[in-house]
PDB file of C-alpha atoms in Angstrom:
ATOM      1  CA  MET A   1      64.437  19.222 -30.614  1.00  0.00           C
ATOM      2  CA  SER A   2      66.533  20.175 -27.642  1.00  0.00           C
ATOM      3  CA  PHE A   3      65.528  21.020 -24.174  1.00  0.00           C
ATOM      4  CA  ALA A   4      67.505  23.622 -22.277  1.00  0.00           C
ATOM      5  CA  THR A   5      68.116  22.598 -18.704  1.00  0.00           C
ATOM      6  CA  SER A   6      68.329  25.453 -16.303  1.00  0.00           C
ATOM      7  CA  ALA A   7      70.867  25.303 -13.475  1.00  0.00           C
ATOM      8  CA  PRO A   8      69.351  25.079 -10.020  1.00  0.00           C
ATOM      9  CA  ARG A   9      68.974  28.415  -8.360  1.00  0.00           C
ATOM     10  CA  SER A  10      71.398  29.088  -5.532  1.00  0.00           C
ATOM     11  CA  HIS A  11      69.932  30.757  -2.500  1.00  0.00           C
ATOM     12  CA  PRO A  12      72.094  33.427  -0.934  1.00  0.00           C
ATOM     13  CA  VAL A  13      73.613  32.326   2.361  1.00  0.00           C
ATOM     14  CA  GLU A  14      72.896  34.745   5.154  1.00  0.00           C
ATOM     15  CA  MET A  15      76.104  35.495   7.019  1.00  0.00           C
ATOM     16  CA  GLU A  16      75.707  36.325  10.704  1.00  0.00           C
ATOM     17  CA  HIS A  17      77.186  39.673  11.578  1.00  0.00           C
ATOM     18  CA  PRO A  18      80.262  39.309  13.817  1.00  0.00           C
ATOM     19  CA  THR A  19      78.775  41.597  16.441  1.00  0.00           C
ATOM     20  CA  GLY A  20      75.701  39.382  16.643  1.00  0.00           C
ATOM     21  CA  ALA A  21      77.800  36.384  17.622  1.00  0.00           C
ATOM     22  CA  LEU A  22      79.540  38.453  20.286  1.00  0.00           C
ATOM     23  CA  LYS A  23      76.351  39.728  21.915  1.00  0.00           C
ATOM     24  CA  PRO A  24      75.840  36.712  24.231  1.00  0.00           C
ATOM     25  CA  LEU A  25      79.494  36.876  25.277  1.00  0.00           C
ATOM     26  CA  ILE A  26      79.283  40.618  25.939  1.00  0.00           C
ATOM     27  CA  HIS A  27      76.079  40.109  27.905  1.00  0.00           C
ATOM     28  CA  ARG A  28      77.627  37.380  30.069  1.00  0.00           C
ATOM     29  CA  LEU A  29      80.751  39.456  30.639  1.00  0.00           C
ATOM     30  CA  GLY A  30      78.649  42.446  31.704  1.00  0.00           C
ATOM     31  CA  TYR A  31      76.518  40.239  33.966  1.00  0.00           C
ATOM     32  CA  HIS A  32      79.512  38.768  35.811  1.00  0.00           C
ATOM     33  CA  THR A  33      81.270  42.131  36.038  1.00  0.00           C
ATOM     34  CA  TYR A  34      78.207  43.636  37.677  1.00  0.00           C
ATOM     35  CA  THR A  35      78.000  40.673  40.053  1.00  0.00           C
ATOM     36  CA  ILE A  36      81.615  41.290  41.116  1.00  0.00           C
ATOM     37  CA  TYR A  37      80.785  44.960  41.658  1.00  0.00           C
ATOM     38  CA  LEU A  38      77.765  44.109  43.838  1.00  0.00           C
ATOM     39  CA  PHE A  39      79.920  42.052  46.220  1.00  0.00           C
ATOM     40  CA  SER A  40      81.888  45.177  47.175  1.00  0.00           C
ATOM     41  CA  ARG A  41      79.439  48.004  46.424  1.00  0.00           C
ATOM     42  CA  ASP A  42      78.915  48.855  50.089  1.00  0.00           C
ATOM     43  CA  ASN A  43      82.637  49.224  50.796  1.00  0.00           C
ATOM     44  CA  ILE A  44      83.902  51.317  47.895  1.00  0.00           C
ATOM     45  CA  LYS A  45      83.818  54.575  49.873  1.00  0.00           C
ATOM     46  CA  ASP A  46      84.868  53.388  53.323  1.00  0.00           C
ATOM     47  CA  ILE A  47      87.516  50.846  52.253  1.00  0.00           C
ATOM     48  CA  ILE A  48      88.822  51.536  48.741  1.00  0.00           C
ATOM     49  CA  CYS A  49      88.507  55.339  48.713  1.00  0.00           C
ATOM     50  CA  THR A  50      89.650  55.728  52.325  1.00  0.00           C
ATOM     51  CA  GLY A  51      92.648  53.455  51.769  1.00  0.00           C
ATOM     52  CA  PHE A  52      93.506  55.299  48.565  1.00  0.00           C
ATOM     53  CA  LEU A  53      93.456  58.692  50.291  1.00  0.00           C
ATOM     54  CA  PHE A  54      95.349  57.410  53.325  1.00  0.00           C
ATOM     55  CA  GLY A  55      98.068  55.830  51.217  1.00  0.00           C
ATOM     56  CA  THR A  56      98.610  58.753  48.845  1.00  0.00           C
ATOM     57  CA  VAL A  57      98.400  61.500  51.493  1.00  0.00           C
ATOM     58  CA  ASN A  58     100.643  59.764  54.026  1.00  0.00           C
ATOM     59  CA  ALA A  59     103.125  58.899  51.286  1.00  0.00           C
ATOM     60  CA  SER A  60     103.831  62.627  51.131  1.00  0.00           C
ATOM     61  CA  ILE A  61     105.288  62.431  54.655  1.00  0.00           C
ATOM     62  CA  ALA A  62     106.977  59.052  54.140  1.00  0.00           C
ATOM     63  CA  GLN A  63     110.177  60.328  55.736  1.00  0.00           C
ATOM     64  CA  LYS A  64     108.370  61.163  58.977  1.00  0.00           C
ATOM     65  CA  LEU A  65     106.888  57.667  58.933  1.00  0.00           C
ATOM     66  CA  SER A  66     110.352  56.067  58.528  1.00  0.00           C
ATOM     67  CA  MET A  67     109.310  54.788  55.109  1.00  0.00           C
ATOM     68  CA  GLY A  68     111.994  56.344  52.932  1.00  0.00           C
ATOM     69  CA  SER A  69     111.882  59.505  50.885  1.00  0.00           C
ATOM     70  CA  PRO A  70     108.484  60.823  49.753  1.00  0.00           C
ATOM     71  CA  PRO A  71     107.683  59.669  46.204  1.00  0.00           C
ATOM     72  CA  SER A  72     107.529  62.283  43.468  1.00  0.00           C
ATOM     73  CA  PHE A  73     104.225  63.366  41.949  1.00  0.00           C
ATOM     74  CA  TRP A  74     104.665  61.041  38.973  1.00  0.00           C
ATOM     75  CA  GLN A  75     105.670  58.137  41.195  1.00  0.00           C
ATOM     76  CA  LYS A  76     102.515  58.618  43.251  1.00  0.00           C
ATOM     77  CA  PHE A  77     100.454  58.985  40.083  1.00  0.00           C
ATOM     78  CA  ALA A  78     101.880  55.713  38.756  1.00  0.00           C
ATOM     79  CA  SER A  79     100.918  53.986  42.016  1.00  0.00           C
ATOM     80  CA  PHE A  80      97.224  54.944  41.775  1.00  0.00           C
ATOM     81  CA  PRO A  81      96.059  51.888  39.772  1.00  0.00           C
ATOM     82  CA  LYS A  82      98.250  49.608  41.899  1.00  0.00           C
ATOM     83  CA  ILE A  83      96.644  50.921  45.090  1.00  0.00           C
ATOM     84  CA  VAL A  84      93.139  50.402  43.708  1.00  0.00           C
ATOM     85  CA  LEU A  85      94.042  46.886  42.510  1.00  0.00           C
ATOM     86  CA  TRP A  86      95.479  45.935  45.908  1.00  0.00           C
ATOM     87  CA  SER A  87      92.481  47.319  47.819  1.00  0.00           C
ATOM     88  CA  TRP A  88      89.851  45.837  45.520  1.00  0.00           C
ATOM     89  CA  SER A  89      91.392  42.349  45.333  1.00  0.00           C
ATOM     90  CA  ASN A  90      91.699  42.046  49.117  1.00  0.00           C
ATOM     91  CA  LEU A  91      88.229  43.505  49.670  1.00  0.00           C
ATOM     92  CA  PHE A  92      86.669  41.177  47.100  1.00  0.00           C
ATOM     93  CA  LEU A  93      88.232  38.155  48.802  1.00  0.00           C
ATOM     94  CA  PHE A  94      86.961  39.295  52.209  1.00  0.00           C
ATOM     95  CA  ASN A  95      83.417  39.853  50.909  1.00  0.00           C
ATOM     96  CA  LEU A  96      83.317  36.477  49.169  1.00  0.00           C
ATOM     97  CA  ARG A  97      84.093  34.763  52.464  1.00  0.00           C
ATOM     98  CA  ASN A  98      81.887  37.091  54.507  1.00  0.00           C
ATOM     99  CA  GLN A  99      78.734  36.856  52.365  1.00  0.00           C
ATOM    100  CA  ARG A 100      78.640  33.150  51.480  1.00  0.00           C
ATOM    101  CA  HIS A 101      77.368  31.703  54.778  1.00  0.00           C
ATOM    102  CA  PRO A 102      73.654  30.811  55.129  1.00  0.00           C
ATOM    103  CA  ARG A 103      73.142  33.241  58.020  1.00  0.00           C
ATOM    104  CA  ALA A 104      74.713  36.089  56.028  1.00  0.00           C
ATOM    105  CA  ILE A 105      72.551  35.266  52.996  1.00  0.00           C
ATOM    106  CA  ALA A 106      69.390  35.234  55.132  1.00  0.00           C
ATOM    107  CA  GLU A 107      70.297  38.576  56.699  1.00  0.00           C
ATOM    108  CA  ASP A 108      71.120  40.132  53.327  1.00  0.00           C
ATOM    109  CA  ALA A 109      67.814  38.884  51.939  1.00  0.00           C
ATOM    110  CA  LEU A 110      66.119  41.190  54.467  1.00  0.00           C
ATOM    111  CA  ASN A 111      68.477  44.182  54.520  1.00  0.00           C
ATOM    112  CA  LYS A 112      70.384  44.055  51.216  1.00  0.00           C
ATOM    113  CA  PRO A 113      68.472  41.876  48.749  1.00  0.00           C
ATOM    114  CA  TRP A 114      70.470  43.312  45.825  1.00  0.00           C
ATOM    115  CA  ARG A 115      73.628  41.489  46.924  1.00  0.00           C
ATOM    116  CA  PRO A 116      74.635  38.645  44.558  1.00  0.00           C
ATOM    117  CA  LEU A 117      73.777  35.670  46.774  1.00  0.00           C
ATOM    118  CA  PRO A 118      70.264  36.660  47.959  1.00  0.00           C
ATOM    119  CA  ALA A 119      69.551  37.937  44.445  1.00  0.00           C
ATOM    120  CA  ALA A 120      70.478  34.458  43.103  1.00  0.00           C
ATOM    121  CA  ARG A 121      73.059  35.864  40.698  1.00  0.00           C
ATOM    122  CA  ILE A 122      75.547  33.291  42.011  1.00  0.00           C
ATOM    123  CA  SER A 123      75.252  30.228  44.246  1.00  0.00           C
ATOM    124  CA  PRO A 124      77.117  29.669  47.543  1.00  0.00           C
ATOM    125  CA  GLU A 125      79.022  26.800  45.917  1.00  0.00           C
ATOM    126  CA  GLN A 126      80.156  28.995  43.020  1.00  0.00           C
ATOM    127  CA  THR A 127      81.089  31.743  45.493  1.00  0.00           C
ATOM    128  CA  THR A 128      83.281  29.295  47.396  1.00  0.00           C
ATOM    129  CA  ILE A 129      85.059  28.243  44.188  1.00  0.00           C
ATOM    130  CA  VAL A 130      85.713  31.873  43.222  1.00  0.00           C
ATOM    131  CA  MET A 131      86.922  32.574  46.773  1.00  0.00           C
ATOM    132  CA  TYR A 132      89.591  29.862  46.629  1.00  0.00           C
ATOM    133  CA  MET A 133      90.601  31.011  43.142  1.00  0.00           C
ATOM    134  CA  MET A 134      91.131  34.525  44.509  1.00  0.00           C
ATOM    135  CA  TYR A 135      93.766  33.498  47.080  1.00  0.00           C
ATOM    136  CA  PRO A 136      96.606  33.039  44.559  1.00  0.00           C
ATOM    137  CA  VAL A 137      95.416  36.139  42.684  1.00  0.00           C
ATOM    138  CA  VAL A 138      95.567  38.305  45.821  1.00  0.00           C
ATOM    139  CA  LEU A 139      98.964  36.894  46.746  1.00  0.00           C
ATOM    140  CA  LEU A 140     100.307  37.506  43.242  1.00  0.00           C
ATOM    141  CA  VAL A 141      99.012  41.102  43.276  1.00  0.00           C
ATOM    142  CA  ALA A 142     100.735  41.766  46.621  1.00  0.00           C
ATOM    143  CA  LEU A 143     103.992  40.232  45.380  1.00  0.00           C
ATOM    144  CA  CYS A 144     103.918  42.426  42.267  1.00  0.00           C
ATOM    145  CA  VAL A 145     102.770  45.809  43.641  1.00  0.00           C
ATOM    146  CA  GLY A 146     103.697  45.575  47.339  1.00  0.00           C
ATOM    147  CA  GLY A 147     101.762  45.330  50.590  1.00  0.00           C
ATOM    148  CA  LEU A 148     102.468  41.630  51.149  1.00  0.00           C
ATOM    149  CA  VAL A 149     102.441  41.664  54.981  1.00  0.00           C
ATOM    150  CA  PRO A 150      99.136  43.617  55.244  1.00  0.00           C
ATOM    151  CA  CYS A 151      97.685  41.224  52.660  1.00  0.00           C
ATOM    152  CA  LEU A 152      98.639  38.146  54.698  1.00  0.00           C
ATOM    153  CA  LEU A 153      97.456  39.708  57.959  1.00  0.00           C
ATOM    154  CA  GLU A 154      94.136  40.700  56.393  1.00  0.00           C
ATOM    155  CA  ALA A 155      93.637  37.113  55.169  1.00  0.00           C
ATOM    156  CA  LEU A 156      94.312  35.850  58.718  1.00  0.00           C
ATOM    157  CA  PHE A 157      91.891  38.310  60.341  1.00  0.00           C
ATOM    158  CA  CYS A 158      89.304  37.481  57.669  1.00  0.00           C
ATOM    159  CA  LEU A 159      89.496  33.775  58.561  1.00  0.00           C
ATOM    160  CA  TRP A 160      89.285  34.570  62.275  1.00  0.00           C
ATOM    161  CA  TYR A 161      86.282  36.845  61.759  1.00  0.00           C
ATOM    162  CA  ASN A 162      84.276  34.583  59.442  1.00  0.00           C
ATOM    163  CA  GLU A 163      85.378  31.004  60.164  1.00  0.00           C
ATOM    164  CA  TRP A 164      86.748  30.959  63.716  1.00  0.00           C
ATOM    165  CA  CYS A 165      83.779  32.637  65.473  1.00  0.00           C
ATOM    166  CA  GLY A 166      85.450  36.029  65.634  1.00  0.00           C
ATOM    167  CA  ALA A 167      82.193  37.808  64.814  1.00  0.00           C
ATOM    168  CA  SER A 168      80.188  35.984  67.499  1.00  0.00           C
ATOM    169  CA  ASP A 169      81.614  38.071  70.348  1.00  0.00           C
ATOM    170  CA  PRO A 170      80.765  41.785  69.957  1.00  0.00           C
ATOM    171  CA  PHE A 171      83.984  43.032  71.553  1.00  0.00           C
ATOM    172  CA  LEU A 172      86.241  40.660  69.607  1.00  0.00           C
ATOM    173  CA  LYS A 173      84.313  41.639  66.495  1.00  0.00           C
ATOM    174  CA  ASN A 174      85.200  45.301  67.135  1.00  0.00           C
ATOM    175  CA  LEU A 175      88.880  44.405  67.591  1.00  0.00           C
ATOM    176  CA  LEU A 176      88.972  42.392  64.353  1.00  0.00           C
ATOM    177  CA  ASN A 177      87.221  45.253  62.552  1.00  0.00           C
ATOM    178  CA  GLY A 178      89.935  47.604  63.775  1.00  0.00           C
ATOM    179  CA  LEU A 179      92.772  45.261  62.795  1.00  0.00           C
ATOM    180  CA  GLY A 180      91.246  44.520  59.406  1.00  0.00           C
ATOM    181  CA  PHE A 181      90.629  48.177  58.619  1.00  0.00           C
ATOM    182  CA  ALA A 182      94.231  48.975  59.582  1.00  0.00           C
ATOM    183  CA  CYS A 183      95.386  46.407  57.015  1.00  0.00           C
ATOM    184  CA  PHE A 184      93.340  48.183  54.343  1.00  0.00           C
ATOM    185  CA  LEU A 185      95.198  51.383  55.282  1.00  0.00           C
ATOM    186  CA  ALA A 186      98.643  49.793  55.532  1.00  0.00           C
ATOM    187  CA  GLY A 187      98.478  48.060  52.146  1.00  0.00           C
ATOM    188  CA  PRO A 188      97.941  51.211  50.041  1.00  0.00           C
ATOM    189  CA  LEU A 189     100.600  53.035  52.087  1.00  0.00           C
ATOM    190  CA  GLU A 190     103.167  50.314  51.369  1.00  0.00           C
ATOM    191  CA  VAL A 191     102.213  50.283  47.687  1.00  0.00           C
ATOM    192  CA  ALA A 192     102.538  54.083  47.445  1.00  0.00           C
ATOM    193  CA  THR A 193     105.909  54.284  49.234  1.00  0.00           C
ATOM    194  CA  GLY A 194     107.496  50.970  48.303  1.00  0.00           C
ATOM    195  CA  HIS A 195     108.485  50.423  51.954  1.00  0.00           C
ATOM    196  CA  SER A 196     107.139  48.309  54.825  1.00  0.00           C
ATOM    197  CA  ILE A 197     105.237  49.935  57.674  1.00  0.00           C
ATOM    198  CA  PHE A 198     107.712  48.144  59.990  1.00  0.00           C
ATOM    199  CA  SER A 199     110.743  49.780  58.401  1.00  0.00           C
ATOM    200  CA  GLY A 200     112.928  52.258  60.265  1.00  0.00           C
ATOM    201  CA  GLY A 201     111.640  52.954  63.760  1.00  0.00           C
ATOM    202  CA  CYS A 202     108.185  51.419  63.076  1.00  0.00           C
ATOM    203  CA  THR A 203     106.690  54.928  63.144  1.00  0.00           C
ATOM    204  CA  ALA A 204     104.043  53.986  60.584  1.00  0.00           C
ATOM    205  CA  ALA A 205     103.177  50.771  62.445  1.00  0.00           C
ATOM    206  CA  ILE A 206     102.696  52.704  65.708  1.00  0.00           C
ATOM    207  CA  TRP A 207     100.533  55.278  63.886  1.00  0.00           C
ATOM    208  CA  LEU A 208      98.390  52.473  62.473  1.00  0.00           C
ATOM    209  CA  GLY A 209      98.198  50.920  65.942  1.00  0.00           C
ATOM    210  CA  ILE A 210      96.683  54.159  67.260  1.00  0.00           C
ATOM    211  CA  LEU A 211      94.169  54.137  64.408  1.00  0.00           C
ATOM    212  CA  THR A 212      93.378  50.493  65.177  1.00  0.00           C
ATOM    213  CA  GLY A 213      92.540  51.441  68.758  1.00  0.00           C
ATOM    214  CA  CYS A 214      90.309  54.272  67.560  1.00  0.00           C
ATOM    215  CA  ILE A 215      88.438  52.053  65.094  1.00  0.00           C
ATOM    216  CA  THR A 216      88.077  49.260  67.670  1.00  0.00           C
ATOM    217  CA  THR A 217      86.345  51.546  70.174  1.00  0.00           C
ATOM    218  CA  THR A 218      84.100  53.251  67.596  1.00  0.00           C
ATOM    219  CA  SER A 219      83.267  50.668  64.912  1.00  0.00           C
ATOM    220  CA  HIS A 220      80.027  49.631  66.645  1.00  0.00           C
ATOM    221  CA  THR A 221      78.496  52.998  65.667  1.00  0.00           C
ATOM    222  CA  GLN A 222      77.305  51.216  62.524  1.00  0.00           C
ATOM    223  CA  ASP A 223      75.313  48.836  64.766  1.00  0.00           C
ATOM    224  CA  PHE A 224      73.110  51.593  66.205  1.00  0.00           C
ATOM    225  CA  ARG A 225      71.113  51.872  62.995  1.00  0.00           C
ATOM    226  CA  ASP A 226      70.751  48.061  62.676  1.00  0.00           C
ATOM    227  CA  LYS A 227      69.641  47.292  66.232  1.00  0.00           C
ATOM    228  CA  GLU A 228      66.191  46.009  65.343  1.00  0.00           C
ATOM    229  CA  GLY A 229      67.486  43.760  62.587  1.00  0.00           C
ATOM    230  CA  ASP A 230      70.344  42.446  64.760  1.00  0.00           C
ATOM    231  CA  LYS A 231      67.935  41.706  67.595  1.00  0.00           C
ATOM    232  CA  PHE A 232      65.579  39.912  65.220  1.00  0.00           C
ATOM    233  CA  ILE A 233      68.264  37.529  63.911  1.00  0.00           C
ATOM    234  CA  GLY A 234      69.916  37.072  67.326  1.00  0.00           C
ATOM    235  CA  ARG A 235      73.199  38.824  66.574  1.00  0.00           C
ATOM    236  CA  ASP A 236      74.995  40.110  69.667  1.00  0.00           C
ATOM    237  CA  THR A 237      76.399  43.622  69.232  1.00  0.00           C
ATOM    238  CA  VAL A 238      77.836  46.198  71.634  1.00  0.00           C
ATOM    239  CA  PRO A 239      74.654  48.380  71.629  1.00  0.00           C
ATOM    240  CA  LEU A 240      72.526  45.315  72.394  1.00  0.00           C
ATOM    241  CA  ALA A 241      74.967  43.923  74.970  1.00  0.00           C
ATOM    242  CA  LEU A 242      75.540  47.162  76.886  1.00  0.00           C
ATOM    243  CA  GLY A 243      72.619  49.366  75.889  1.00  0.00           C
ATOM    244  CA  ASP A 244      72.663  52.570  73.891  1.00  0.00           C
ATOM    245  CA  TYR A 245      73.986  54.854  76.621  1.00  0.00           C
ATOM    246  CA  TYR A 246      77.102  52.866  77.529  1.00  0.00           C
ATOM    247  CA  ALA A 247      77.772  51.943  73.898  1.00  0.00           C
ATOM    248  CA  ARG A 248      77.737  55.633  72.983  1.00  0.00           C
ATOM    249  CA  MET A 249      79.958  56.487  75.944  1.00  0.00           C
ATOM    250  CA  ILE A 250      82.554  54.018  74.658  1.00  0.00           C
ATOM    251  CA  VAL A 251      82.449  55.779  71.284  1.00  0.00           C
ATOM    252  CA  ALA A 252      82.779  59.211  72.886  1.00  0.00           C
ATOM    253  CA  LEU A 253      85.685  58.145  75.087  1.00  0.00           C
ATOM    254  CA  GLY A 254      87.311  56.417  72.119  1.00  0.00           C
ATOM    255  CA  VAL A 255      87.101  59.531  69.946  1.00  0.00           C
ATOM    256  CA  VAL A 256      88.432  61.811  72.689  1.00  0.00           C
ATOM    257  CA  GLY A 257      91.032  59.408  74.037  1.00  0.00           C
ATOM    258  CA  TRP A 258      92.574  58.131  70.830  1.00  0.00           C
ATOM    259  CA  THR A 259      92.571  61.543  69.151  1.00  0.00           C
ATOM    260  CA  SER A 260      94.384  62.901  72.191  1.00  0.00           C
ATOM    261  CA  VAL A 261      96.919  60.074  71.892  1.00  0.00           C
ATOM    262  CA  ALA A 262      97.336  60.831  68.182  1.00  0.00           C
ATOM    263  CA  GLY A 263      97.811  64.532  68.976  1.00  0.00           C
ATOM    264  CA  TRP A 264     100.448  63.672  71.568  1.00  0.00           C
ATOM    265  CA  TYR A 265     102.207  61.300  69.167  1.00  0.00           C
ATOM    266  CA  TRP A 266     102.372  63.894  66.381  1.00  0.00           C
ATOM    267  CA  ARG A 267     102.976  66.793  68.795  1.00  0.00           C
ATOM    268  CA  ALA A 268      99.786  68.592  67.741  1.00  0.00           C
ATOM    269  CA  GLY A 269      98.539  71.664  69.596  1.00  0.00           C
ATOM    270  CA  TRP A 270      95.706  71.515  72.124  1.00  0.00           C
ATOM    271  CA  SER A 271      93.466  73.574  69.848  1.00  0.00           C
ATOM    272  CA  GLU A 272      93.533  70.794  67.233  1.00  0.00           C
ATOM    273  CA  VAL A 273      93.041  68.043  69.819  1.00  0.00           C
ATOM    274  CA  ALA A 274      90.109  69.890  71.440  1.00  0.00           C
ATOM    275  CA  MET A 275      88.062  69.427  68.262  1.00  0.00           C
ATOM    276  CA  SER A 276      87.876  65.714  69.049  1.00  0.00           C
ATOM    277  CA  TRP A 277      86.166  66.483  72.348  1.00  0.00           C
ATOM    278  CA  VAL A 278      83.392  68.303  70.472  1.00  0.00           C
ATOM    279  CA  VAL A 279      82.901  65.334  68.144  1.00  0.00           C
ATOM    280  CA  GLY A 280      82.985  62.953  71.106  1.00  0.00           C
ATOM    281  CA  GLY A 281      80.159  64.880  72.755  1.00  0.00           C
ATOM    282  CA  CYS A 282      78.030  64.681  69.602  1.00  0.00           C
ATOM    283  CA  VAL A 283      77.903  60.867  69.572  1.00  0.00           C
ATOM    284  CA  THR A 284      76.419  60.605  73.083  1.00  0.00           C
ATOM    285  CA  ASN A 285      72.997  61.705  71.755  1.00  0.00           C
ATOM    286  CA  PRO A 286      70.679  58.792  72.613  1.00  0.00           C
ATOM    287  CA  HIS A 287      68.002  59.422  69.983  1.00  0.00           C
ATOM    288  CA  PRO A 288      67.683  56.621  67.377  1.00  0.00           C
ATOM    289  CA  LYS A 289      67.218  59.102  64.520  1.00  0.00           C
ATOM    290  CA  GLU A 290      70.797  60.299  65.134  1.00  0.00           C
ATOM    291  CA  SER A 291      72.315  56.858  64.628  1.00  0.00           C
ATOM    292  CA  GLU A 292      73.065  57.419  60.937  1.00  0.00           C
ATOM    293  CA  ASP A 293      74.794  60.720  61.714  1.00  0.00           C
ATOM    294  CA  THR A 294      76.788  59.084  64.489  1.00  0.00           C
ATOM    295  CA  TYR A 295      78.186  56.556  62.043  1.00  0.00           C
ATOM    296  CA  LEU A 296      79.032  59.286  59.530  1.00  0.00           C
ATOM    297  CA  LEU A 297      80.823  61.321  62.212  1.00  0.00           C
ATOM    298  CA  ARG A 298      83.036  58.381  62.992  1.00  0.00           C
TER     299      ARG A 298
END
C-alpha cells in the first residue's frame, strides 16, 4: 500500500508594480519643487519676467548700447532658457538669504503664511544649508551662460541688505533695492547679447545707472500698502519716516526727474517725456486705498 505525497503548494508572490515604488519619490520631488517655487512666487513677474523682457528687448538695440551687433532671432530664442536660468538662480539665492531670519519668518507668518519657512515646509537650518549650496551653482550658471559681473554684484548687495544692516535704514534700503534690481536687468541683457554692460562706451551701464536712480526714488511705493504691518513690527520705512505726503512727493519727483533724464539721454521728444509728468502727478494722491495702484504705476 503506497501513500502519495503531495508537493507543498506554492503561494504566488505578489510583485510590487514599479510605479508603486516610485510614488513616494515622485511625491517628495513634487513637494520640494513646490517649496522652491514658493520661495520666489512673489517675484516671478517683477524680477524674472521684467528681466526677461528687458534683456530680450534691449538686445535688439545692442549696437546702440555698445554691446556688439544685435543677435538674430534664433540667437535670441536660444538665449531664452539661459536668461530664465540666470534670473531664477540669482533670485532663489537672494530669497533664501532674505527669508531665513527670525524677524522675516515672524513677519511672513502674519502677511505671507504660505511661504516655506512660516508654513514649516523647511527649517531655517535647512534653508541655510541650501543657501550655501546655491553659491557655487549660481557662479557656475553665470560662468556658463554669461552675466558674471551682475551676478557677483547682486551677491554683494544681497549680503549688504540682509547681513550688514542695509535694510535697517529706509533710504539705504531704497538704494540697495535700486542697485539689486539693476543687476537683475543687467544679467539677462548680458546673457542675451554675450557682451558686458561695461563694454564700448559704457552706454548700457549709464542707462542702467539712470534706471537705478529711478528705482531708488520710487521703490518705497510698495511700503504704502504695508504701513500698518511695518509699524506693528517696528520696521522703519520712508512713508513712516517722512509721512505719506513727502514720501509720495519723492516718488513723483523721481518719476518726473529720472524719466526726463532718460528722455534727454536717448534724445526723446518732449511729448514722450511729458507723459512721465502725468504719471508723477497720479502718485501724489494721499488716499490709502490708492496705495496698491501707486505701486502698480511704478
